[in-house]
mmCIF file of N, CA and C in Angstrom:
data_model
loop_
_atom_site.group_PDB
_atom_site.id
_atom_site.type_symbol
_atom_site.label_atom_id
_atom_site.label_comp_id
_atom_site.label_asym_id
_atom_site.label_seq_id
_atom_site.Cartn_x
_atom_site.Cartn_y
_atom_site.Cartn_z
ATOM 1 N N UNK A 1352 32.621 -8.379 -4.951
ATOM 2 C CA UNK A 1352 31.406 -8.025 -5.701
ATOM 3 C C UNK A 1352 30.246 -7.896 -4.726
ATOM 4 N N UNK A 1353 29.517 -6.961 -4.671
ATOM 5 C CA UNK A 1353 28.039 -6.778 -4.135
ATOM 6 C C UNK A 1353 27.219 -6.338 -5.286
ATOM 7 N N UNK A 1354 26.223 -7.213 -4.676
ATOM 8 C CA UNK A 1354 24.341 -6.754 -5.820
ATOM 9 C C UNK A 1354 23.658 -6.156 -5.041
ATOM 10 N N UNK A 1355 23.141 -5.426 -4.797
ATOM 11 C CA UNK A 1355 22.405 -5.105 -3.589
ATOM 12 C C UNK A 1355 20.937 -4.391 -4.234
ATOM 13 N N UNK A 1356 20.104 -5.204 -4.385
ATOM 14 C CA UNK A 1356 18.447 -5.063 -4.438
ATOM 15 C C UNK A 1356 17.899 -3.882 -3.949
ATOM 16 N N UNK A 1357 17.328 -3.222 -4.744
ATOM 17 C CA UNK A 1357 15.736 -2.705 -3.685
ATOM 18 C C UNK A 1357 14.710 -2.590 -5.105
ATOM 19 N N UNK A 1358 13.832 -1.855 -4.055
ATOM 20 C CA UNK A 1358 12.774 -1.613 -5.042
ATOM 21 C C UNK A 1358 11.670 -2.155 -4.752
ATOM 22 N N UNK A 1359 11.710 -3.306 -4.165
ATOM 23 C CA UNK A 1359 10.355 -3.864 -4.007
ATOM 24 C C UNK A 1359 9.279 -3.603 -3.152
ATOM 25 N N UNK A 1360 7.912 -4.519 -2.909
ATOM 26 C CA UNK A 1360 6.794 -3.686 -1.920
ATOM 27 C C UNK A 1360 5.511 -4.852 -1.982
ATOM 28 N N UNK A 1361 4.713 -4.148 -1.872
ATOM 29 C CA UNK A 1361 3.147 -4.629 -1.650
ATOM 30 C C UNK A 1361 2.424 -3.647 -2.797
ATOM 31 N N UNK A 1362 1.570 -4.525 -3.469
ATOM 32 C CA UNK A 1362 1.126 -4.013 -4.734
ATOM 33 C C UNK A 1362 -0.209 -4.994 -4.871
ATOM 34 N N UNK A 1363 -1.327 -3.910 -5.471
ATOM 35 C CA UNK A 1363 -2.546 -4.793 -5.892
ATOM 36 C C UNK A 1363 -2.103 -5.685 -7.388
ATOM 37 N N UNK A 1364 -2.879 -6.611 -7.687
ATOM 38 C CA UNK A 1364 -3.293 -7.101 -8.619
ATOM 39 C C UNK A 1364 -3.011 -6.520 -10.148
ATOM 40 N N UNK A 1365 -2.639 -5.997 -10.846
ATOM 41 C CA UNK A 1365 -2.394 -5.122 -11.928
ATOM 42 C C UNK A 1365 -1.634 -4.289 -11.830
ATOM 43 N N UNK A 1366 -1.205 -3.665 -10.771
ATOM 44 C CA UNK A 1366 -0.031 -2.836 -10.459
ATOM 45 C C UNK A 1366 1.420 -2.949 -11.003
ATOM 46 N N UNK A 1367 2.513 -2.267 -11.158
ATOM 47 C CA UNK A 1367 3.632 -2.284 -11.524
ATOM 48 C C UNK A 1367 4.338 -2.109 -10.220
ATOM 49 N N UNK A 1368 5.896 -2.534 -10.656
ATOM 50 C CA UNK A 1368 6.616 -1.779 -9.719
ATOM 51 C C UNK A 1368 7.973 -2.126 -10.708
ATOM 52 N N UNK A 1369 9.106 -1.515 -10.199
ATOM 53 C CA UNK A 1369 10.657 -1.185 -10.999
ATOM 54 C C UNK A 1369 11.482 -1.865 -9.980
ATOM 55 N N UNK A 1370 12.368 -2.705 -9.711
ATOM 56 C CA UNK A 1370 13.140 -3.265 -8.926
ATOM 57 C C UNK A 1370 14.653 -2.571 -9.592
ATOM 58 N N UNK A 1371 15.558 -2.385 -8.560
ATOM 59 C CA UNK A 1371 17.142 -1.923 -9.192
ATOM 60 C C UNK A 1371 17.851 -2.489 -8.666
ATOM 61 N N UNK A 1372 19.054 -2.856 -8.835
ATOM 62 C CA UNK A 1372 20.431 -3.918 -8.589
ATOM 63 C C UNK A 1372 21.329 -3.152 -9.077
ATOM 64 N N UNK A 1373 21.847 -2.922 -7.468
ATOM 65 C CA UNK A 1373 22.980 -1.536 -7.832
ATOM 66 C C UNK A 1373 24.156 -2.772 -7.312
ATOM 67 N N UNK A 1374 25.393 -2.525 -8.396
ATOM 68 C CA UNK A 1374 26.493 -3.706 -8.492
ATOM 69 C C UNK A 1374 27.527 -2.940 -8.229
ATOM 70 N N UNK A 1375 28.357 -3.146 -7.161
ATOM 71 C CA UNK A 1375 29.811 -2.616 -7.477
ATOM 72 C C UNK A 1375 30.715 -3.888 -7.422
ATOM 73 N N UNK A 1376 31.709 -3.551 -7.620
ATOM 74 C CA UNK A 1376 32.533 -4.997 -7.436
ATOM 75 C C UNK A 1376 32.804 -5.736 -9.287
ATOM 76 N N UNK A 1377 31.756 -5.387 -9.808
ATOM 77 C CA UNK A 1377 31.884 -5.164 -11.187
ATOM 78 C C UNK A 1377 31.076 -4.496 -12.426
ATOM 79 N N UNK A 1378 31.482 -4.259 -13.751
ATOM 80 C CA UNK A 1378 31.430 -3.792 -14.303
ATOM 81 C C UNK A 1378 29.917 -3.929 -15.155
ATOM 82 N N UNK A 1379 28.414 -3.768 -14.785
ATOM 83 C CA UNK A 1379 27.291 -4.343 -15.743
ATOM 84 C C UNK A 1379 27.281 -4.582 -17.122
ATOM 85 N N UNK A 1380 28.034 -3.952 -17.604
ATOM 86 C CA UNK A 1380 27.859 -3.929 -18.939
ATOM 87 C C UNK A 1380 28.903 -5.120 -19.614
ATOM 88 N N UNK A 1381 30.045 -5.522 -18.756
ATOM 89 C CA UNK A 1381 30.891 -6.452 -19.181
ATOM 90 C C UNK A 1381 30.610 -7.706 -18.810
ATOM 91 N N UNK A 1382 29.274 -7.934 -17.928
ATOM 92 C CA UNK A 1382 28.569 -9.082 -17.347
ATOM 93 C C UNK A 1382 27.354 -9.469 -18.105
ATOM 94 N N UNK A 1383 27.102 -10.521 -18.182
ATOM 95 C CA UNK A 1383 25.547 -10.972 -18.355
ATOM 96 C C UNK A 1383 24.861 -11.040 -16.954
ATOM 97 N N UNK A 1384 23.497 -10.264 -17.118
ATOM 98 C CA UNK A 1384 23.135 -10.035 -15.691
ATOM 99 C C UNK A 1384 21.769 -10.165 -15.915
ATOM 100 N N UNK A 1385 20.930 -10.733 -14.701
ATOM 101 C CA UNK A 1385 20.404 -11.622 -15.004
ATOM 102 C C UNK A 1385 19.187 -11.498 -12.822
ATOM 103 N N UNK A 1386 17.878 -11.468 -13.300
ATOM 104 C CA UNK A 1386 17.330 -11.886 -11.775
ATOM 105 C C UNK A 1386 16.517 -12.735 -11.691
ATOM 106 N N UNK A 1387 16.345 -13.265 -10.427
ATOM 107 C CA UNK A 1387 15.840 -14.754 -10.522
ATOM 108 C C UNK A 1387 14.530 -14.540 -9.225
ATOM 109 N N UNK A 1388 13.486 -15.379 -9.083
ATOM 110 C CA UNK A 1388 12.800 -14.911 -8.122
ATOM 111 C C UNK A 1388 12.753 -16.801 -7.327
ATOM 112 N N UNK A 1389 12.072 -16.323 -6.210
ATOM 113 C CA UNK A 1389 11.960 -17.399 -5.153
ATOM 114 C C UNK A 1389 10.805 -17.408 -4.248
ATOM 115 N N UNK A 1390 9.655 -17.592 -4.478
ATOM 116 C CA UNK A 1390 8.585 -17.620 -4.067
ATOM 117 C C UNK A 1390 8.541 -18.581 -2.624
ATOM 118 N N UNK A 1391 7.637 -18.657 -1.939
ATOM 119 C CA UNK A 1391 7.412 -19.389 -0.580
ATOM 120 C C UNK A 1391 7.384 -21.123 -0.832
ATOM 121 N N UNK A 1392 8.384 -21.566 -0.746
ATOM 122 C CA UNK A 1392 8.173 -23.376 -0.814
ATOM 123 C C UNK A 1392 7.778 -23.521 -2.684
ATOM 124 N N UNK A 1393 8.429 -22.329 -2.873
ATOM 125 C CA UNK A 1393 8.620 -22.855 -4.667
ATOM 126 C C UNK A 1393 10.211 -22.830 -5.069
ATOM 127 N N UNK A 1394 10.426 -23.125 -5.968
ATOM 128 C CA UNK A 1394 11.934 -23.402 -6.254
ATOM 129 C C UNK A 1394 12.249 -22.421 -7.408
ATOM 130 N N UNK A 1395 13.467 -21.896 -7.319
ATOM 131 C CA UNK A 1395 13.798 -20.863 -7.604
ATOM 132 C C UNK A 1395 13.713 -20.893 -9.328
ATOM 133 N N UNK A 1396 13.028 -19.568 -9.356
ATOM 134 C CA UNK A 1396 12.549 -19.049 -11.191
ATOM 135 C C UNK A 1396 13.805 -18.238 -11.662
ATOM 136 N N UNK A 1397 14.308 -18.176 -13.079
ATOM 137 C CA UNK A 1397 14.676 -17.790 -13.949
ATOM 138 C C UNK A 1397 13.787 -16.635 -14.097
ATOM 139 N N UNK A 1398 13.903 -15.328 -14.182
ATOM 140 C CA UNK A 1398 12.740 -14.559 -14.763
ATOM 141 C C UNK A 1398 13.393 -13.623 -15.430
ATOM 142 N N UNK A 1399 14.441 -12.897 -15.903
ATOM 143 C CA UNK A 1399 14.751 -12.131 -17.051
ATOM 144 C C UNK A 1399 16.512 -11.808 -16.876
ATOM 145 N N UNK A 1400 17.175 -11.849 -18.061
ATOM 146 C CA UNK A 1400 18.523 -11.965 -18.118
ATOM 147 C C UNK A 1400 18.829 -10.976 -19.546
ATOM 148 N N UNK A 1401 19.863 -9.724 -19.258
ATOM 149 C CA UNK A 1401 20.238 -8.957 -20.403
ATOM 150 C C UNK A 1401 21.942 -9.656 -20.177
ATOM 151 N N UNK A 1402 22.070 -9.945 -22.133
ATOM 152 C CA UNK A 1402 23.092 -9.977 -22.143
ATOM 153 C C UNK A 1402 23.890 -9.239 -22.154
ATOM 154 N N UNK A 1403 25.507 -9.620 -22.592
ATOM 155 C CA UNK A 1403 26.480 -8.800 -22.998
ATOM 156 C C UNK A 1403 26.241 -7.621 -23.687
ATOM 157 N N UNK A 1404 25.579 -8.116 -25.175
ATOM 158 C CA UNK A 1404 25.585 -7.573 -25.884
ATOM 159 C C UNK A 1404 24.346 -6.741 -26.168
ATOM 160 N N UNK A 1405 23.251 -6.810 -24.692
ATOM 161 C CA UNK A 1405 22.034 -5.861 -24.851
ATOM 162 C C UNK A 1405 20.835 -6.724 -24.864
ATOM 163 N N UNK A 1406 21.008 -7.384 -25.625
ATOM 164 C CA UNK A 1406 19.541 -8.488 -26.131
ATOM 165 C C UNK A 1406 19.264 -9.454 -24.360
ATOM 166 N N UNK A 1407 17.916 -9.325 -24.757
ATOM 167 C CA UNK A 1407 16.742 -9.863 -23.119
ATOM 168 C C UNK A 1407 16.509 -11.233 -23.846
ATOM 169 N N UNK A 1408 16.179 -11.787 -22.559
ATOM 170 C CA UNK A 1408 15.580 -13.075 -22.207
ATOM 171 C C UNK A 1408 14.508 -13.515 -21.155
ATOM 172 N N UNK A 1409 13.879 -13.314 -21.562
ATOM 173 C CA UNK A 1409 12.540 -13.683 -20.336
ATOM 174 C C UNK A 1409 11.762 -15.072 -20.016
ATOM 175 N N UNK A 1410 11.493 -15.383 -18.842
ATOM 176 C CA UNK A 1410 11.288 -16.693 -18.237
ATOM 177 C C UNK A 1410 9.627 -16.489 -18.439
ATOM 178 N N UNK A 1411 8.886 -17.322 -19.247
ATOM 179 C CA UNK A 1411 7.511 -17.909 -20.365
ATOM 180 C C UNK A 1411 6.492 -17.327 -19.280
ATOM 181 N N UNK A 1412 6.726 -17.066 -18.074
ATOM 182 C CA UNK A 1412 5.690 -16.507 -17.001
ATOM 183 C C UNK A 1412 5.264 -15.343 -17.254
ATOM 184 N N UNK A 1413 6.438 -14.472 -17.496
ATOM 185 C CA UNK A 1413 6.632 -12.710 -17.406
ATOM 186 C C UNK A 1413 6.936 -12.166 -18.489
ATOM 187 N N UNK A 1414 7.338 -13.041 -19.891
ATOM 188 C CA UNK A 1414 7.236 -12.607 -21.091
ATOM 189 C C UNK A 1414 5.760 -11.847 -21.387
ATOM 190 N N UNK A 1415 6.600 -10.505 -21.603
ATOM 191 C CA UNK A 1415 5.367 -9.463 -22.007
ATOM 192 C C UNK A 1415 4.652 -8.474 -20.924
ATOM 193 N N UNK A 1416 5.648 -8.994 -19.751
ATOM 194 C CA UNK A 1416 4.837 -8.391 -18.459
ATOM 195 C C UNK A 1416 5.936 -7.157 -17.455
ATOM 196 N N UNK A 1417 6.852 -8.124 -17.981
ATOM 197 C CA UNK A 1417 8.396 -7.848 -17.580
ATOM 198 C C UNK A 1417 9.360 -7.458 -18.515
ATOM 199 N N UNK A 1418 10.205 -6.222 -17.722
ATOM 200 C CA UNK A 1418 11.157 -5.768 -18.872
ATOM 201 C C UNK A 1418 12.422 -5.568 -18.213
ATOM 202 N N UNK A 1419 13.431 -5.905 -18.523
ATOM 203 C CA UNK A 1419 15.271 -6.156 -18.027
ATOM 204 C C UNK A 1419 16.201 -4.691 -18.701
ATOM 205 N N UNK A 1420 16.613 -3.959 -17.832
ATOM 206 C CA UNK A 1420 17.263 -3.241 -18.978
ATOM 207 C C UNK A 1420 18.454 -2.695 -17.653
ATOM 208 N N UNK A 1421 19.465 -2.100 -18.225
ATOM 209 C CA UNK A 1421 20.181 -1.423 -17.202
ATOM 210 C C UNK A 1421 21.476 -0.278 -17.726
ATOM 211 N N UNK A 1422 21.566 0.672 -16.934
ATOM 212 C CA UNK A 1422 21.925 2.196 -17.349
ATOM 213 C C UNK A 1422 23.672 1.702 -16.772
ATOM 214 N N UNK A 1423 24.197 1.647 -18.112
ATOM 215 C CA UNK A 1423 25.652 1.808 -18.030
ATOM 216 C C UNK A 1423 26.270 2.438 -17.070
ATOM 217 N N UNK A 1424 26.099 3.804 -17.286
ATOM 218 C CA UNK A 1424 26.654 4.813 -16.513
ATOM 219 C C UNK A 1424 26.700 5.094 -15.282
ATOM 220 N N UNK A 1425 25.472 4.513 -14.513
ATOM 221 C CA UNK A 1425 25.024 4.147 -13.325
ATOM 222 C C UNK A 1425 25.654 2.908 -12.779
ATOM 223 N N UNK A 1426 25.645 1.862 -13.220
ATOM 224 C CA UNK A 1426 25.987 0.571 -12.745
ATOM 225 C C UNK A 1426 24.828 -0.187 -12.627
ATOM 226 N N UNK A 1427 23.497 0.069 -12.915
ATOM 227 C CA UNK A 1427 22.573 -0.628 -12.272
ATOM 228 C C UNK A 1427 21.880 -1.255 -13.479
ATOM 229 N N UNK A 1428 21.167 -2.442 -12.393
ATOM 230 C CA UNK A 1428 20.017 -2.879 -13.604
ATOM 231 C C UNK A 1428 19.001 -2.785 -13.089
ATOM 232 N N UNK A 1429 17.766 -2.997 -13.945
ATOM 233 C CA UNK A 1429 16.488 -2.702 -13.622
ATOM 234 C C UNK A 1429 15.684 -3.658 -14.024
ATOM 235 N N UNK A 1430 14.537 -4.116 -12.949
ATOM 236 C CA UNK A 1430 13.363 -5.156 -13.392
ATOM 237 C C UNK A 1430 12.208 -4.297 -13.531
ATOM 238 N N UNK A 1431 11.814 -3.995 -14.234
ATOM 239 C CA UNK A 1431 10.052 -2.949 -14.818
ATOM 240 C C UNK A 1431 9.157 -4.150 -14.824
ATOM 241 N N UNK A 1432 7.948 -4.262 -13.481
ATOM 242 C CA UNK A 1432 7.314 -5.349 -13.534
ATOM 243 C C UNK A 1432 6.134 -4.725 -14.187
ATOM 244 N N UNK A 1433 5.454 -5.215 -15.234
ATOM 245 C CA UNK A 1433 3.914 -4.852 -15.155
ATOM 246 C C UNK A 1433 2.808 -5.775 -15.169
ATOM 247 N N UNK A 1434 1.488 -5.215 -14.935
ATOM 248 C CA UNK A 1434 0.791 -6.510 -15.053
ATOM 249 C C UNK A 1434 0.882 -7.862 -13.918
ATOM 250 N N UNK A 1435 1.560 -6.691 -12.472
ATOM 251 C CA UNK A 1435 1.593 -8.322 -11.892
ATOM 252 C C UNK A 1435 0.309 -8.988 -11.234
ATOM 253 N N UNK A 1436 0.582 -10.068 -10.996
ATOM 254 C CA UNK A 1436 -0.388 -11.310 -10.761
ATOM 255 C C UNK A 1436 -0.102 -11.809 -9.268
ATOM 256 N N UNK A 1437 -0.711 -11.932 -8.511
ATOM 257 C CA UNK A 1437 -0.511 -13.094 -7.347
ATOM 258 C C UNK A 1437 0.854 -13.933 -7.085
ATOM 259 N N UNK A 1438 0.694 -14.274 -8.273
ATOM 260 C CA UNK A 1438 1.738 -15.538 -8.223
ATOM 261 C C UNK A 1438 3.208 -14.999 -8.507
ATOM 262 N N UNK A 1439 3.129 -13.467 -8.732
ATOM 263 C CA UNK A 1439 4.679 -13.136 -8.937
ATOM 264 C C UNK A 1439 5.274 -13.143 -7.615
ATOM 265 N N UNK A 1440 4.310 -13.135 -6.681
ATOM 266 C CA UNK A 1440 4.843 -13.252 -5.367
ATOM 267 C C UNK A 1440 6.209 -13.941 -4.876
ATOM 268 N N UNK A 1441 7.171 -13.034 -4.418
ATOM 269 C CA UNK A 1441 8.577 -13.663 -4.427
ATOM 270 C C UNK A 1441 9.508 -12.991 -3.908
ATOM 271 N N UNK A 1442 10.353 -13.392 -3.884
ATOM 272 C CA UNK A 1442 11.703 -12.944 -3.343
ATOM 273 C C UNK A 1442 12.494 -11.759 -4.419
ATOM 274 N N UNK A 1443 12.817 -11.539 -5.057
ATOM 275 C CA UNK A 1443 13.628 -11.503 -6.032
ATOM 276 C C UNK A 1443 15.027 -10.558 -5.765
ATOM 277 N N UNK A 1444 15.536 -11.664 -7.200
ATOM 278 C CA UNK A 1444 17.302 -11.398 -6.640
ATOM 279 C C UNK A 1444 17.846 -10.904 -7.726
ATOM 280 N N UNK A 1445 19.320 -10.566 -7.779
ATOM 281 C CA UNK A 1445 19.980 -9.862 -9.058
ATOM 282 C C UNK A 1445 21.092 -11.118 -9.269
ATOM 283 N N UNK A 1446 21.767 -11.238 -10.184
ATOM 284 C CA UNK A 1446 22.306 -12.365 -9.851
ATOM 285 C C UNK A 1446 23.675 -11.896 -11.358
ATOM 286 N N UNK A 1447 24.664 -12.381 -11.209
ATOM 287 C CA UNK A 1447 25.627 -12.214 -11.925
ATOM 288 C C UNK A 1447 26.478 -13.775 -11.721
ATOM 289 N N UNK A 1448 27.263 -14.450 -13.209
ATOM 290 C CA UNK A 1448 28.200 -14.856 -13.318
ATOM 291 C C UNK A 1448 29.618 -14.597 -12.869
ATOM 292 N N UNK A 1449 29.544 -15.547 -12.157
ATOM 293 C CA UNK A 1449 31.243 -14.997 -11.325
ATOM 294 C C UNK A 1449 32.337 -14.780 -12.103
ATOM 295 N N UNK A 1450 32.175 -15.196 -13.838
ATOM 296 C CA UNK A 1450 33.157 -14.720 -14.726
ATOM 297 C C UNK A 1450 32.343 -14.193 -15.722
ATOM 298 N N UNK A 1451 33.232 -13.183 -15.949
ATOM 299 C CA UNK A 1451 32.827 -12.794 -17.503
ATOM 300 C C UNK A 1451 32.764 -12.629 -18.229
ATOM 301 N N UNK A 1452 33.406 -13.965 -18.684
ATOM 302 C CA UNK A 1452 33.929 -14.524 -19.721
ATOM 303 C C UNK A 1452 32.582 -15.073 -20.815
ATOM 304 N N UNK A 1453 31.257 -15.078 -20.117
ATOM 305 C CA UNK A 1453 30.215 -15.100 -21.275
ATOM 306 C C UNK A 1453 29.725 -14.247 -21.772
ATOM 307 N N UNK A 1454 29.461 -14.674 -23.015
ATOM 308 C CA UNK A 1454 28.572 -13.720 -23.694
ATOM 309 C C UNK A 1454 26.934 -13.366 -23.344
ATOM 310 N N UNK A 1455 26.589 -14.425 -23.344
ATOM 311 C CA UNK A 1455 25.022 -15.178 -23.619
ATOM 312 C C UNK A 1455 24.703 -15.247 -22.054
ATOM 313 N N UNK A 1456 23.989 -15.571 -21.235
ATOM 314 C CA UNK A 1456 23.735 -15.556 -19.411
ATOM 315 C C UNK A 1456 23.546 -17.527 -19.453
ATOM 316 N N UNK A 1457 24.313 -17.876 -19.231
ATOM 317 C CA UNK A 1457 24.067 -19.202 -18.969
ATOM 318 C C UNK A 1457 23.022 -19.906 -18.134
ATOM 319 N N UNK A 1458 21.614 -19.556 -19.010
ATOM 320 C CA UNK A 1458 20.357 -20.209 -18.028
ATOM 321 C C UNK A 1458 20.894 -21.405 -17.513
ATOM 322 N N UNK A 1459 20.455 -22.572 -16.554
ATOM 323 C CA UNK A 1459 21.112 -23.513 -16.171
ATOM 324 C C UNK A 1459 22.053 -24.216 -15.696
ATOM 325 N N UNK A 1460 23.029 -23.142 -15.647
ATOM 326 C CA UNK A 1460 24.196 -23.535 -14.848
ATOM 327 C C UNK A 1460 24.070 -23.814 -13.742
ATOM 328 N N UNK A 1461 25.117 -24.485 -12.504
ATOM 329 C CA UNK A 1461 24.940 -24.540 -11.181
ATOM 330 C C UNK A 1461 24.267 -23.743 -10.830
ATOM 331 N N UNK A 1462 23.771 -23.515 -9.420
ATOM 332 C CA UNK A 1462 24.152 -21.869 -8.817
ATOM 333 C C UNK A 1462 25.630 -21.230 -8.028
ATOM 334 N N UNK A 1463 26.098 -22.366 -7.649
ATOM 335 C CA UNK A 1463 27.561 -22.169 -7.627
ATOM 336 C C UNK A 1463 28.635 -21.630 -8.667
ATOM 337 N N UNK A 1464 27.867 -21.023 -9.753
ATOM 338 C CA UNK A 1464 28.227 -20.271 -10.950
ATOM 339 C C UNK A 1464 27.806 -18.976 -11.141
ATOM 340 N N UNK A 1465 27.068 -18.710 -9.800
ATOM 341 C CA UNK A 1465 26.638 -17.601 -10.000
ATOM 342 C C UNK A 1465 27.078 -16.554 -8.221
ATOM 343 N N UNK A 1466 26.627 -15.328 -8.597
ATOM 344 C CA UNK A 1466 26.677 -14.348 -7.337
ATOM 345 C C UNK A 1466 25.536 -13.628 -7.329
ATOM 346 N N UNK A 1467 25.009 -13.977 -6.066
ATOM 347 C CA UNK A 1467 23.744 -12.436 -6.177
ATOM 348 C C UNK A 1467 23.183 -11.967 -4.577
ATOM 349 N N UNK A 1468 22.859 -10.696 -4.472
ATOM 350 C CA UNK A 1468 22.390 -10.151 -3.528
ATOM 351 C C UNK A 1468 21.215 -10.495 -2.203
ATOM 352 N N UNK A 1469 21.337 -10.034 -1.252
ATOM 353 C CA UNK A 1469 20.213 -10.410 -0.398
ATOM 354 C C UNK A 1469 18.550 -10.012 -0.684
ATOM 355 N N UNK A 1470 18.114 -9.727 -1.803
ATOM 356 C CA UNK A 1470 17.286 -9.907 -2.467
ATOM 357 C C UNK A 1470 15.976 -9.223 -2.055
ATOM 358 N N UNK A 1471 15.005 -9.247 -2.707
ATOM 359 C CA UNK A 1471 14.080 -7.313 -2.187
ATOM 360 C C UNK A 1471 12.424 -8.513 -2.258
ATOM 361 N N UNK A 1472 11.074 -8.052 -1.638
ATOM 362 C CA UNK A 1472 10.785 -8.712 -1.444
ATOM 363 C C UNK A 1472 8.840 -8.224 -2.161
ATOM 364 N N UNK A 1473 8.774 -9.353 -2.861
ATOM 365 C CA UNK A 1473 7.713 -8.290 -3.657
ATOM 366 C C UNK A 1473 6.076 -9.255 -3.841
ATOM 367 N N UNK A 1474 5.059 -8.382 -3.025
ATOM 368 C CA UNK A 1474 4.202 -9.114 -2.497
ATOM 369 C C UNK A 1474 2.767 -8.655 -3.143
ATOM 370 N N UNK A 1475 2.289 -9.248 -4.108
ATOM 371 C CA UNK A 1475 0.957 -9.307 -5.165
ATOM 372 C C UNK A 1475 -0.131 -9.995 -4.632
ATOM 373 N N UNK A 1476 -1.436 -8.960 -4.155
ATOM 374 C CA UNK A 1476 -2.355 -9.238 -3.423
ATOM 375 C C UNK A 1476 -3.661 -8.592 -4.659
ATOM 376 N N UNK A 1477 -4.465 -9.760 -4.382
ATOM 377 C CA UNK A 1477 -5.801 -9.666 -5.055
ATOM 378 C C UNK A 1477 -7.061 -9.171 -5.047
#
């Protein structure tokens, strides 16, 4: 399996940007998939997860700011940031369950339950 990130950049204050997680190795749509961010000497965020079955989940920061979606046909998923802030400042990663056998994206699990890419790097200046 590879995730492999891009998308990211340097962006003012209110700006958007689209992050993509192009997956081979498996199937997106038969996964719960899911990206997580990692800011400088902060510990790693939960920030939006599409399930199996389509339906989003967003981490209480980026609810409303942030949108998860991803094109079957392609393989990829997509982070649509808007509205960012300073503090989205981060790493961010794509991240998949090493089985996929769930339905639902198991917020909380190990991370040894999970797989994800070398991660794209996205920098919100004021």
């Amino acid at each position: 399996v590879q995730l492999v990130e891009s998308g990211g950049g340097s962006v003012q204050s209110g700006g958007s940007l689209t992050l993509s997680c192009e997956a081979s190795g498996l199937t997106v749509s038969d996964y719960c998939m899911a990206w997580f961010r990692q800011g400088p000497r902060k510990e790693r965020e939960n920030v939006a997860a599409i399930n199996r079955d389509g339906t989003t989940d967003y981490g209480d920061s980026v609810r409303g700011r942030f949108t998860i979606s991803r094109d079957n046909a392609k393989n990829i998923v997509y982070l649509r940031m808007d509205n960012l802030k300073p503090e989205d400042t981060a790493k961010y990663y794509c991240e998949a369950p090493r089985s996929d056998r769930y339905d639902k994206f198991p917020w909380g699990a190990p991370p040894a339950f999970f797989q994800w890419g070398q991660g794209t790097q996205v920098t919100v200046s004021s």
